[in-house]
Amino acid sequence: MGPVIVTLIVVCEVGFWVLLAGGLALRYLAKMPRTGAAVLLLEPLLEIVLLVATAVDLKNGAEADWKHGLAAVYIGFSAALGHRTIKWVDVRFAHRFAGGPPPVPAPKYGRERMVFEWQSAGRWILAALIAMGLLQIAAWYVGDPGQTASLRAWQTKMLFVIGINLVIAVSYTLWPKQAPAGHLPTGAADVRDRDDDRGHDDRGHDVRNHDDRDRAGAGQGSGRQGPPASR
């Protein structure tokens, strides 16, 4: 059943993107948000099918090898990163096809970037920990230490993933990238644009300058007017 496990991993990955595209199309293009949400909720079933197939293969006496380890890693990363991927695609799909707001770019500098890197590292570390847990369960299930070398190798790879993400996050903490002079924090440019828009009419004319000139003209006009001359 080993080749079947690999085939199921490919099917799960293709199915993830098919369900994602179909769910978003139903939500935004067909104007069927509930149906689209229902389709998106089907995605975890793909990982459940893969998990069950892997467990059945091991139960039937298959020797645990890299394919079973890959299945555990795929399930772990799908569980930890799948929701984030759906959200990332959803925002861009809504902006492209449904007039939604543009995606907010990732921060580049300072504390905002540091927080972003730790959040990203946290998701990857969680994915690696889930994968390691599933690999450990598989190793206990097999029982024979002589048949779990491949699973242990995958666990070592997950430790490497954790270490890399920690190094990246710590580097942004100790040596934060400084913003160039005049750089606005993420989101500040949008606030500035909204403030500028408040000072313009529908044709883009600066109404604030007109208001200032009108008030100045009114003041000058009142200064020229005096009481009527007595005769």
PDB file of N, CA and C in Angstrom, residues 3-90:
ATOM      1  N   PRO A   3       2.777   2.755  -2.331  1.00  0.00           N
ATOM      2  CA  PRO A   3       2.495   3.701  -3.413  1.00  0.00           C
ATOM      3  C   PRO A   3       1.154   4.397  -3.262  1.00  0.00           C
ATOM      4  N   VAL A   4       0.194   3.710  -2.628  1.00  0.00           N
ATOM      5  CA  VAL A   4      -1.118   4.328  -2.421  1.00  0.00           C
ATOM      6  C   VAL A   4      -0.996   5.524  -1.480  1.00  0.00           C
ATOM      7  N   ILE A   5      -0.146   5.424  -0.474  1.00  0.00           N
ATOM      8  CA  ILE A   5       0.050   6.536   0.464  1.00  0.00           C
ATOM      9  C   ILE A   5       0.570   7.755  -0.271  1.00  0.00           C
ATOM     10  N   VAL A   6       1.554   7.554  -1.130  1.00  0.00           N
ATOM     11  CA  VAL A   6       2.098   8.676  -1.898  1.00  0.00           C
ATOM     12  C   VAL A   6       1.024   9.268  -2.810  1.00  0.00           C
ATOM     13  N   THR A   7       0.258   8.400  -3.448  1.00  0.00           N
ATOM     14  CA  THR A   7      -0.820   8.883  -4.314  1.00  0.00           C
ATOM     15  C   THR A   7      -1.842   9.683  -3.522  1.00  0.00           C
ATOM     16  N   LEU A   8      -2.172   9.209  -2.318  1.00  0.00           N
ATOM     17  CA  LEU A   8      -3.127   9.934  -1.480  1.00  0.00           C
ATOM     18  C   LEU A   8      -2.595  11.307  -1.072  1.00  0.00           C
ATOM     19  N   ILE A   9      -1.300  11.407  -0.809  1.00  0.00           N
ATOM     20  CA  ILE A   9      -0.718  12.710  -0.463  1.00  0.00           C
ATOM     21  C   ILE A   9      -0.880  13.689  -1.621  1.00  0.00           C
ATOM     22  N   VAL A  10      -0.612  13.191  -2.840  1.00  0.00           N
ATOM     23  CA  VAL A  10      -0.777  14.052  -4.021  1.00  0.00           C
ATOM     24  C   VAL A  10      -2.239  14.431  -4.203  1.00  0.00           C
ATOM     25  N   VAL A  11      -3.128  13.453  -4.033  1.00  0.00           N
ATOM     26  CA  VAL A  11      -4.560  13.719  -4.174  1.00  0.00           C
ATOM     27  C   VAL A  11      -5.024  14.737  -3.136  1.00  0.00           C
ATOM     28  N   CYS A  12      -4.538  14.616  -1.913  1.00  0.00           N
ATOM     29  CA  CYS A  12      -4.913  15.564  -0.862  1.00  0.00           C
ATOM     30  C   CYS A  12      -4.451  16.978  -1.209  1.00  0.00           C
ATOM     31  N   GLU A  13      -3.252  17.109  -1.720  1.00  0.00           N
ATOM     32  CA  GLU A  13      -2.751  18.444  -2.063  1.00  0.00           C
ATOM     33  C   GLU A  13      -3.538  19.046  -3.218  1.00  0.00           C
ATOM     34  N   VAL A  14      -3.780  18.240  -4.267  1.00  0.00           N
ATOM     35  CA  VAL A  14      -4.584  18.738  -5.391  1.00  0.00           C
ATOM     36  C   VAL A  14      -6.008  19.035  -4.928  1.00  0.00           C
ATOM     37  N   GLY A  15      -6.563  18.145  -4.121  1.00  0.00           N
ATOM     38  CA  GLY A  15      -7.916  18.356  -3.627  1.00  0.00           C
ATOM     39  C   GLY A  15      -8.043  19.599  -2.779  1.00  0.00           C
ATOM     40  N   PHE A  16      -7.002  19.914  -2.011  1.00  0.00           N
ATOM     41  CA  PHE A  16      -7.018  21.135  -1.192  1.00  0.00           C
ATOM     42  C   PHE A  16      -7.233  22.364  -2.060  1.00  0.00           C
ATOM     43  N   TRP A  17      -6.462  22.465  -3.130  1.00  0.00           N
ATOM     44  CA  TRP A  17      -6.556  23.650  -3.984  1.00  0.00           C
ATOM     45  C   TRP A  17      -7.844  23.646  -4.811  1.00  0.00           C
ATOM     46  N   VAL A  18      -8.325  22.474  -5.193  1.00  0.00           N
ATOM     47  CA  VAL A  18      -9.595  22.406  -5.921  1.00  0.00           C
ATOM     48  C   VAL A  18     -10.740  22.865  -5.025  1.00  0.00           C
ATOM     49  N   LEU A  19     -10.788  22.366  -3.799  1.00  0.00           N
ATOM     50  CA  LEU A  19     -11.828  22.777  -2.867  1.00  0.00           C
ATOM     51  C   LEU A  19     -11.717  24.259  -2.526  1.00  0.00           C
ATOM     52  N   LEU A  20     -10.483  24.743  -2.386  1.00  0.00           N
ATOM     53  CA  LEU A  20     -10.288  26.161  -2.078  1.00  0.00           C
ATOM     54  C   LEU A  20     -10.795  27.033  -3.216  1.00  0.00           C
ATOM     55  N   ALA A  21     -10.419  26.692  -4.440  1.00  0.00           N
ATOM     56  CA  ALA A  21     -10.883  27.483  -5.583  1.00  0.00           C
ATOM     57  C   ALA A  21     -12.400  27.393  -5.735  1.00  0.00           C
ATOM     58  N   GLY A  22     -12.951  26.197  -5.568  1.00  0.00           N
ATOM     59  CA  GLY A  22     -14.391  26.048  -5.689  1.00  0.00           C
ATOM     60  C   GLY A  22     -15.149  26.781  -4.604  1.00  0.00           C
ATOM     61  N   GLY A  23     -14.667  26.700  -3.379  1.00  0.00           N
ATOM     62  CA  GLY A  23     -15.335  27.393  -2.283  1.00  0.00           C
ATOM     63  C   GLY A  23     -15.320  28.898  -2.443  1.00  0.00           C
ATOM     64  N   LEU A  24     -14.190  29.458  -2.855  1.00  0.00           N
ATOM     65  CA  LEU A  24     -14.097  30.907  -3.050  1.00  0.00           C
ATOM     66  C   LEU A  24     -14.921  31.357  -4.249  1.00  0.00           C
ATOM     67  N   ALA A  25     -14.951  30.539  -5.292  1.00  0.00           N
ATOM     68  CA  ALA A  25     -15.770  30.890  -6.455  1.00  0.00           C
ATOM     69  C   ALA A  25     -17.251  30.915  -6.083  1.00  0.00           C
ATOM     70  N   LEU A  26     -17.688  29.952  -5.290  1.00  0.00           N
ATOM     71  CA  LEU A  26     -19.077  29.951  -4.849  1.00  0.00           C
ATOM     72  C   LEU A  26     -19.370  31.143  -3.947  1.00  0.00           C
ATOM     73  N   ARG A  27     -18.415  31.492  -3.108  1.00  0.00           N
ATOM     74  CA  ARG A  27     -18.636  32.588  -2.157  1.00  0.00           C
ATOM     75  C   ARG A  27     -18.710  33.943  -2.843  1.00  0.00           C
ATOM     76  N   TYR A  28     -17.795  34.206  -3.765  1.00  0.00           N
ATOM     77  CA  TYR A  28     -17.686  35.552  -4.326  1.00  0.00           C
ATOM     78  C   TYR A  28     -18.270  35.688  -5.725  1.00  0.00           C
ATOM     79  N   LEU A  29     -18.126  34.673  -6.557  1.00  0.00           N
ATOM     80  CA  LEU A  29     -18.613  34.783  -7.937  1.00  0.00           C
ATOM     81  C   LEU A  29     -20.071  34.367  -8.052  1.00  0.00           C
ATOM     82  N   ALA A  30     -20.431  33.255  -7.409  1.00  0.00           N
ATOM     83  CA  ALA A  30     -21.813  32.785  -7.471  1.00  0.00           C
ATOM     84  C   ALA A  30     -22.696  33.407  -6.396  1.00  0.00           C
ATOM     85  N   LYS A  31     -22.090  34.199  -5.496  1.00  0.00           N
ATOM     86  CA  LYS A  31     -22.847  34.860  -4.423  1.00  0.00           C
ATOM     87  C   LYS A  31     -23.568  33.828  -3.552  1.00  0.00           C
ATOM     88  N   MET A  32     -22.879  32.751  -3.252  1.00  0.00           N
ATOM     89  CA  MET A  32     -23.430  31.695  -2.397  1.00  0.00           C
ATOM     90  C   MET A  32     -22.476  31.464  -1.224  1.00  0.00           C
ATOM     91  N   PRO A  33     -22.424  32.400  -0.275  1.00  0.00           N
ATOM     92  CA  PRO A  33     -21.421  32.318   0.797  1.00  0.00           C
ATOM     93  C   PRO A  33     -21.549  31.079   1.673  1.00  0.00           C
ATOM     94  N   ARG A  34     -22.790  30.658   1.958  1.00  0.00           N
ATOM     95  CA  ARG A  34     -22.957  29.482   2.818  1.00  0.00           C
ATOM     96  C   ARG A  34     -22.479  28.213   2.128  1.00  0.00           C
ATOM     97  N   THR A  35     -22.818  28.086   0.862  1.00  0.00           N
ATOM     98  CA  THR A  35     -22.349  26.910   0.116  1.00  0.00           C
ATOM     99  C   THR A  35     -20.836  26.929  -0.010  1.00  0.00           C
ATOM    100  N   GLY A  36     -20.268  28.111  -0.276  1.00  0.00           N
ATOM    101  CA  GLY A  36     -18.816  28.217  -0.365  1.00  0.00           C
ATOM    102  C   GLY A  36     -18.143  27.838   0.937  1.00  0.00           C
ATOM    103  N   ALA A  37     -18.703  28.290   2.072  1.00  0.00           N
ATOM    104  CA  ALA A  37     -18.136  27.930   3.369  1.00  0.00           C
ATOM    105  C   ALA A  37     -18.235  26.431   3.610  1.00  0.00           C
ATOM    106  N   ALA A  38     -19.344  25.824   3.188  1.00  0.00           N
ATOM    107  CA  ALA A  38     -19.508  24.376   3.358  1.00  0.00           C
ATOM    108  C   ALA A  38     -18.453  23.608   2.570  1.00  0.00           C
ATOM    109  N   VAL A  39     -18.144  24.078   1.367  1.00  0.00           N
ATOM    110  CA  VAL A  39     -17.113  23.425   0.559  1.00  0.00           C
ATOM    111  C   VAL A  39     -15.749  23.548   1.231  1.00  0.00           C
ATOM    112  N   LEU A  40     -15.448  24.720   1.776  1.00  0.00           N
ATOM    113  CA  LEU A  40     -14.164  24.914   2.452  1.00  0.00           C
ATOM    114  C   LEU A  40     -14.046  24.031   3.686  1.00  0.00           C
ATOM    115  N   LEU A  41     -15.163  23.767   4.343  1.00  0.00           N
ATOM    116  CA  LEU A  41     -15.133  22.920   5.536  1.00  0.00           C
ATOM    117  C   LEU A  41     -14.858  21.452   5.206  1.00  0.00           C
ATOM    118  N   LEU A  42     -14.925  21.099   3.938  1.00  0.00           N
ATOM    119  CA  LEU A  42     -14.636  19.721   3.536  1.00  0.00           C
ATOM    120  C   LEU A  42     -13.136  19.428   3.517  1.00  0.00           C
ATOM    121  N   GLU A  43     -12.317  20.466   3.522  1.00  0.00           N
ATOM    122  CA  GLU A  43     -10.882  20.263   3.356  1.00  0.00           C
ATOM    123  C   GLU A  43     -10.245  19.411   4.460  1.00  0.00           C
ATOM    124  N   PRO A  44     -10.622  19.580   5.735  1.00  0.00           N
ATOM    125  CA  PRO A  44     -10.019  18.697   6.752  1.00  0.00           C
ATOM    126  C   PRO A  44     -10.293  17.216   6.527  1.00  0.00           C
ATOM    127  N   LEU A  45     -11.366  16.902   5.795  1.00  0.00           N
ATOM    128  CA  LEU A  45     -11.656  15.489   5.528  1.00  0.00           C
ATOM    129  C   LEU A  45     -10.544  14.833   4.722  1.00  0.00           C
ATOM    130  N   LEU A  46      -9.849  15.629   3.908  1.00  0.00           N
ATOM    131  CA  LEU A  46      -8.750  15.070   3.121  1.00  0.00           C
ATOM    132  C   LEU A  46      -7.648  14.536   4.036  1.00  0.00           C
ATOM    133  N   GLU A  47      -7.303  15.312   5.065  1.00  0.00           N
ATOM    134  CA  GLU A  47      -6.256  14.880   5.995  1.00  0.00           C
ATOM    135  C   GLU A  47      -6.724  13.674   6.814  1.00  0.00           C
ATOM    136  N   ILE A  48      -8.016  13.648   7.152  1.00  0.00           N
ATOM    137  CA  ILE A  48      -8.540  12.510   7.909  1.00  0.00           C
ATOM    138  C   ILE A  48      -8.439  11.229   7.084  1.00  0.00           C
ATOM    139  N   VAL A  49      -8.779  11.313   5.797  1.00  0.00           N
ATOM    140  CA  VAL A  49      -8.673  10.149   4.921  1.00  0.00           C
ATOM    141  C   VAL A  49      -7.229   9.665   4.847  1.00  0.00           C
ATOM    142  N   LEU A  50      -6.295  10.594   4.717  1.00  0.00           N
ATOM    143  CA  LEU A  50      -4.883  10.228   4.643  1.00  0.00           C
ATOM    144  C   LEU A  50      -4.416   9.605   5.956  1.00  0.00           C
ATOM    145  N   LEU A  51      -4.866  10.169   7.077  1.00  0.00           N
ATOM    146  CA  LEU A  51      -4.479   9.624   8.380  1.00  0.00           C
ATOM    147  C   LEU A  51      -4.999   8.196   8.550  1.00  0.00           C
ATOM    148  N   VAL A  52      -6.258   7.977   8.188  1.00  0.00           N
ATOM    149  CA  VAL A  52      -6.842   6.641   8.319  1.00  0.00           C
ATOM    150  C   VAL A  52      -6.126   5.643   7.404  1.00  0.00           C
ATOM    151  N   ALA A  53      -5.852   6.062   6.175  1.00  0.00           N
ATOM    152  CA  ALA A  53      -5.168   5.161   5.237  1.00  0.00           C
ATOM    153  C   ALA A  53      -3.781   4.787   5.742  1.00  0.00           C
ATOM    154  N   THR A  54      -3.078   5.748   6.325  1.00  0.00           N
ATOM    155  CA  THR A  54      -1.743   5.469   6.863  1.00  0.00           C
ATOM    156  C   THR A  54      -1.817   4.499   8.032  1.00  0.00           C
ATOM    157  N   ALA A  55      -2.802   4.735   8.922  1.00  0.00           N
ATOM    158  CA  ALA A  55      -2.959   3.846  10.070  1.00  0.00           C
ATOM    159  C   ALA A  55      -3.318   2.427   9.635  1.00  0.00           C
ATOM    160  N   VAL A  56      -4.198   2.294   8.647  1.00  0.00           N
ATOM    161  CA  VAL A  56      -4.597   0.970   8.155  1.00  0.00           C
ATOM    162  C   VAL A  56      -3.412   0.258   7.519  1.00  0.00           C
ATOM    163  N   ASP A  57      -2.596   1.013   6.800  1.00  0.00           N
ATOM    164  CA  ASP A  57      -1.430   0.402   6.155  1.00  0.00           C
ATOM    165  C   ASP A  57      -0.474  -0.156   7.195  1.00  0.00           C
ATOM    166  N   LEU A  58      -0.248   0.602   8.271  1.00  0.00           N
ATOM    167  CA  LEU A  58       0.640   0.129   9.325  1.00  0.00           C
ATOM    168  C   LEU A  58       0.016  -1.052  10.076  1.00  0.00           C
ATOM    169  N   LYS A  59      -1.283  -1.002  10.272  1.00  0.00           N
ATOM    170  CA  LYS A  59      -1.964  -2.091  10.970  1.00  0.00           C
ATOM    171  C   LYS A  59      -1.881  -3.390  10.190  1.00  0.00           C
ATOM    172  N   ASN A  60      -1.871  -3.288   8.860  1.00  0.00           N
ATOM    173  CA  ASN A  60      -1.806  -4.481   8.019  1.00  0.00           C
ATOM    174  C   ASN A  60      -0.403  -5.050   7.909  1.00  0.00           C
ATOM    175  N   GLY A  61       0.525  -4.489   8.659  1.00  0.00           N
ATOM    176  CA  GLY A  61       1.868  -5.061   8.709  1.00  0.00           C
ATOM    177  C   GLY A  61       2.887  -4.398   7.822  1.00  0.00           C
ATOM    178  N   ALA A  62       2.541  -3.275   7.208  1.00  0.00           N
ATOM    179  CA  ALA A  62       3.504  -2.588   6.349  1.00  0.00           C
ATOM    180  C   ALA A  62       4.648  -2.034   7.194  1.00  0.00           C
ATOM    181  N   GLU A  63       5.853  -2.109   6.667  1.00  0.00           N
ATOM    182  CA  GLU A  63       7.004  -1.553   7.369  1.00  0.00           C
ATOM    183  C   GLU A  63       6.990  -0.033   7.261  1.00  0.00           C
ATOM    184  N   ALA A  64       7.119   0.620   8.401  1.00  0.00           N
ATOM    185  CA  ALA A  64       7.109   2.080   8.422  1.00  0.00           C
ATOM    186  C   ALA A  64       8.322   2.616   7.670  1.00  0.00           C
ATOM    187  N   ASP A  65       8.069   3.424   6.643  1.00  0.00           N
ATOM    188  CA  ASP A  65       9.168   3.985   5.869  1.00  0.00           C
ATOM    189  C   ASP A  65       8.908   5.464   5.628  1.00  0.00           C
ATOM    190  N   TRP A  66       9.651   6.030   4.671  1.00  0.00           N
ATOM    191  CA  TRP A  66       9.591   7.474   4.458  1.00  0.00           C
ATOM    192  C   TRP A  66       8.203   7.927   4.009  1.00  0.00           C
ATOM    193  N   LYS A  67       7.436   7.053   3.369  1.00  0.00           N
ATOM    194  CA  LYS A  67       6.104   7.437   2.888  1.00  0.00           C
ATOM    195  C   LYS A  67       5.150   7.697   4.057  1.00  0.00           C
ATOM    196  N   HIS A  68       5.229   6.846   5.071  1.00  0.00           N
ATOM    197  CA  HIS A  68       4.392   7.068   6.245  1.00  0.00           C
ATOM    198  C   HIS A  68       4.838   8.315   7.001  1.00  0.00           C
ATOM    199  N   GLY A  69       6.131   8.525   7.042  1.00  0.00           N
ATOM    200  CA  GLY A  69       6.631   9.747   7.672  1.00  0.00           C
ATOM    201  C   GLY A  69       6.196  10.996   6.928  1.00  0.00           C
ATOM    202  N   LEU A  70       6.242  10.929   5.609  1.00  0.00           N
ATOM    203  CA  LEU A  70       5.807  12.072   4.805  1.00  0.00           C
ATOM    204  C   LEU A  70       4.324  12.351   5.016  1.00  0.00           C
ATOM    205  N   ALA A  71       3.529  11.300   5.145  1.00  0.00           N
ATOM    206  CA  ALA A  71       2.100  11.491   5.397  1.00  0.00           C
ATOM    207  C   ALA A  71       1.871  12.209   6.716  1.00  0.00           C
ATOM    208  N   ALA A  72       2.609  11.817   7.758  1.00  0.00           N
ATOM    209  CA  ALA A  72       2.474  12.476   9.057  1.00  0.00           C
ATOM    210  C   ALA A  72       2.887  13.946   8.982  1.00  0.00           C
ATOM    211  N   VAL A  73       3.966  14.212   8.274  1.00  0.00           N
ATOM    212  CA  VAL A  73       4.422  15.603   8.123  1.00  0.00           C
ATOM    213  C   VAL A  73       3.405  16.423   7.335  1.00  0.00           C
ATOM    214  N   TYR A  74       2.864  15.851   6.275  1.00  0.00           N
ATOM    215  CA  TYR A  74       1.864  16.567   5.476  1.00  0.00           C
ATOM    216  C   TYR A  74       0.639  16.905   6.314  1.00  0.00           C
ATOM    217  N   ILE A  75       0.168  15.952   7.106  1.00  0.00           N
ATOM    218  CA  ILE A  75      -1.005  16.205   7.945  1.00  0.00           C
ATOM    219  C   ILE A  75      -0.700  17.292   8.972  1.00  0.00           C
ATOM    220  N   GLY A  76       0.481  17.237   9.577  1.00  0.00           N
ATOM    221  CA  GLY A  76       0.845  18.244  10.563  1.00  0.00           C
ATOM    222  C   GLY A  76       0.907  19.645   9.997  1.00  0.00           C
ATOM    223  N   PHE A  77       1.507  19.777   8.838  1.00  0.00           N
ATOM    224  CA  PHE A  77       1.625  21.100   8.235  1.00  0.00           C
ATOM    225  C   PHE A  77       0.287  21.591   7.698  1.00  0.00           C
ATOM    226  N   SER A  78      -0.539  20.675   7.213  1.00  0.00           N
ATOM    227  CA  SER A  78      -1.866  21.079   6.755  1.00  0.00           C
ATOM    228  C   SER A  78      -2.707  21.577   7.921  1.00  0.00           C
ATOM    229  N   ALA A  79      -2.602  20.896   9.067  1.00  0.00           N
ATOM    230  CA  ALA A  79      -3.382  21.288  10.232  1.00  0.00           C
ATOM    231  C   ALA A  79      -2.965  22.652  10.755  1.00  0.00           C
ATOM    232  N   ALA A  80      -1.669  22.945  10.748  1.00  0.00           N
ATOM    233  CA  ALA A  80      -1.187  24.197  11.329  1.00  0.00           C
ATOM    234  C   ALA A  80      -1.198  25.364  10.348  1.00  0.00           C
ATOM    235  N   LEU A  81      -0.995  25.090   9.082  1.00  0.00           N
ATOM    236  CA  LEU A  81      -0.852  26.160   8.098  1.00  0.00           C
ATOM    237  C   LEU A  81      -2.012  26.268   7.125  1.00  0.00           C
ATOM    238  N   GLY A  82      -2.907  25.274   7.121  1.00  0.00           N
ATOM    239  CA  GLY A  82      -3.991  25.279   6.148  1.00  0.00           C
ATOM    240  C   GLY A  82      -4.913  26.476   6.298  1.00  0.00           C
ATOM    241  N   HIS A  83      -5.313  26.791   7.525  1.00  0.00           N
ATOM    242  CA  HIS A  83      -6.227  27.918   7.738  1.00  0.00           C
ATOM    243  C   HIS A  83      -5.589  29.227   7.298  1.00  0.00           C
ATOM    244  N   ARG A  84      -4.320  29.391   7.608  1.00  0.00           N
ATOM    245  CA  ARG A  84      -3.610  30.615   7.207  1.00  0.00           C
ATOM    246  C   ARG A  84      -3.552  30.721   5.686  1.00  0.00           C
ATOM    247  N   THR A  85      -3.318  29.607   5.012  1.00  0.00           N
ATOM    248  CA  THR A  85      -3.277  29.612   3.548  1.00  0.00           C
ATOM    249  C   THR A  85      -4.626  29.996   2.962  1.00  0.00           C
ATOM    250  N   ILE A  86      -5.690  29.436   3.530  1.00  0.00           N
ATOM    251  CA  ILE A  86      -7.035  29.766   3.050  1.00  0.00           C
ATOM    252  C   ILE A  86      -7.315  31.253   3.233  1.00  0.00           C
ATOM    253  N   LYS A  87      -6.955  31.795   4.379  1.00  0.00           N
ATOM    254  CA  LYS A  87      -7.184  33.218   4.644  1.00  0.00           C
ATOM    255  C   LYS A  87      -6.390  34.087   3.678  1.00  0.00           C
ATOM    256  N   TRP A  88      -5.145  33.700   3.400  1.00  0.00           N
ATOM    257  CA  TRP A  88      -4.281  34.459   2.500  1.00  0.00           C
ATOM    258  C   TRP A  88      -4.881  34.508   1.097  1.00  0.00           C
ATOM    259  N   VAL A  89      -5.330  33.354   0.613  1.00  0.00           N
ATOM    260  CA  VAL A  89      -5.921  33.290  -0.723  1.00  0.00           C
ATOM    261  C   VAL A  89      -7.269  34.006  -0.748  1.00  0.00           C
ATOM    262  N   ASP A  90      -8.043  33.874   0.326  1.00  0.00           N
ATOM    263  CA  ASP A  90      -9.376  34.471   0.382  1.00  0.00           C
ATOM    264  C   ASP A  90      -9.314  35.992   0.223  1.00  0.00           C
TER     265      ASP A  90
END
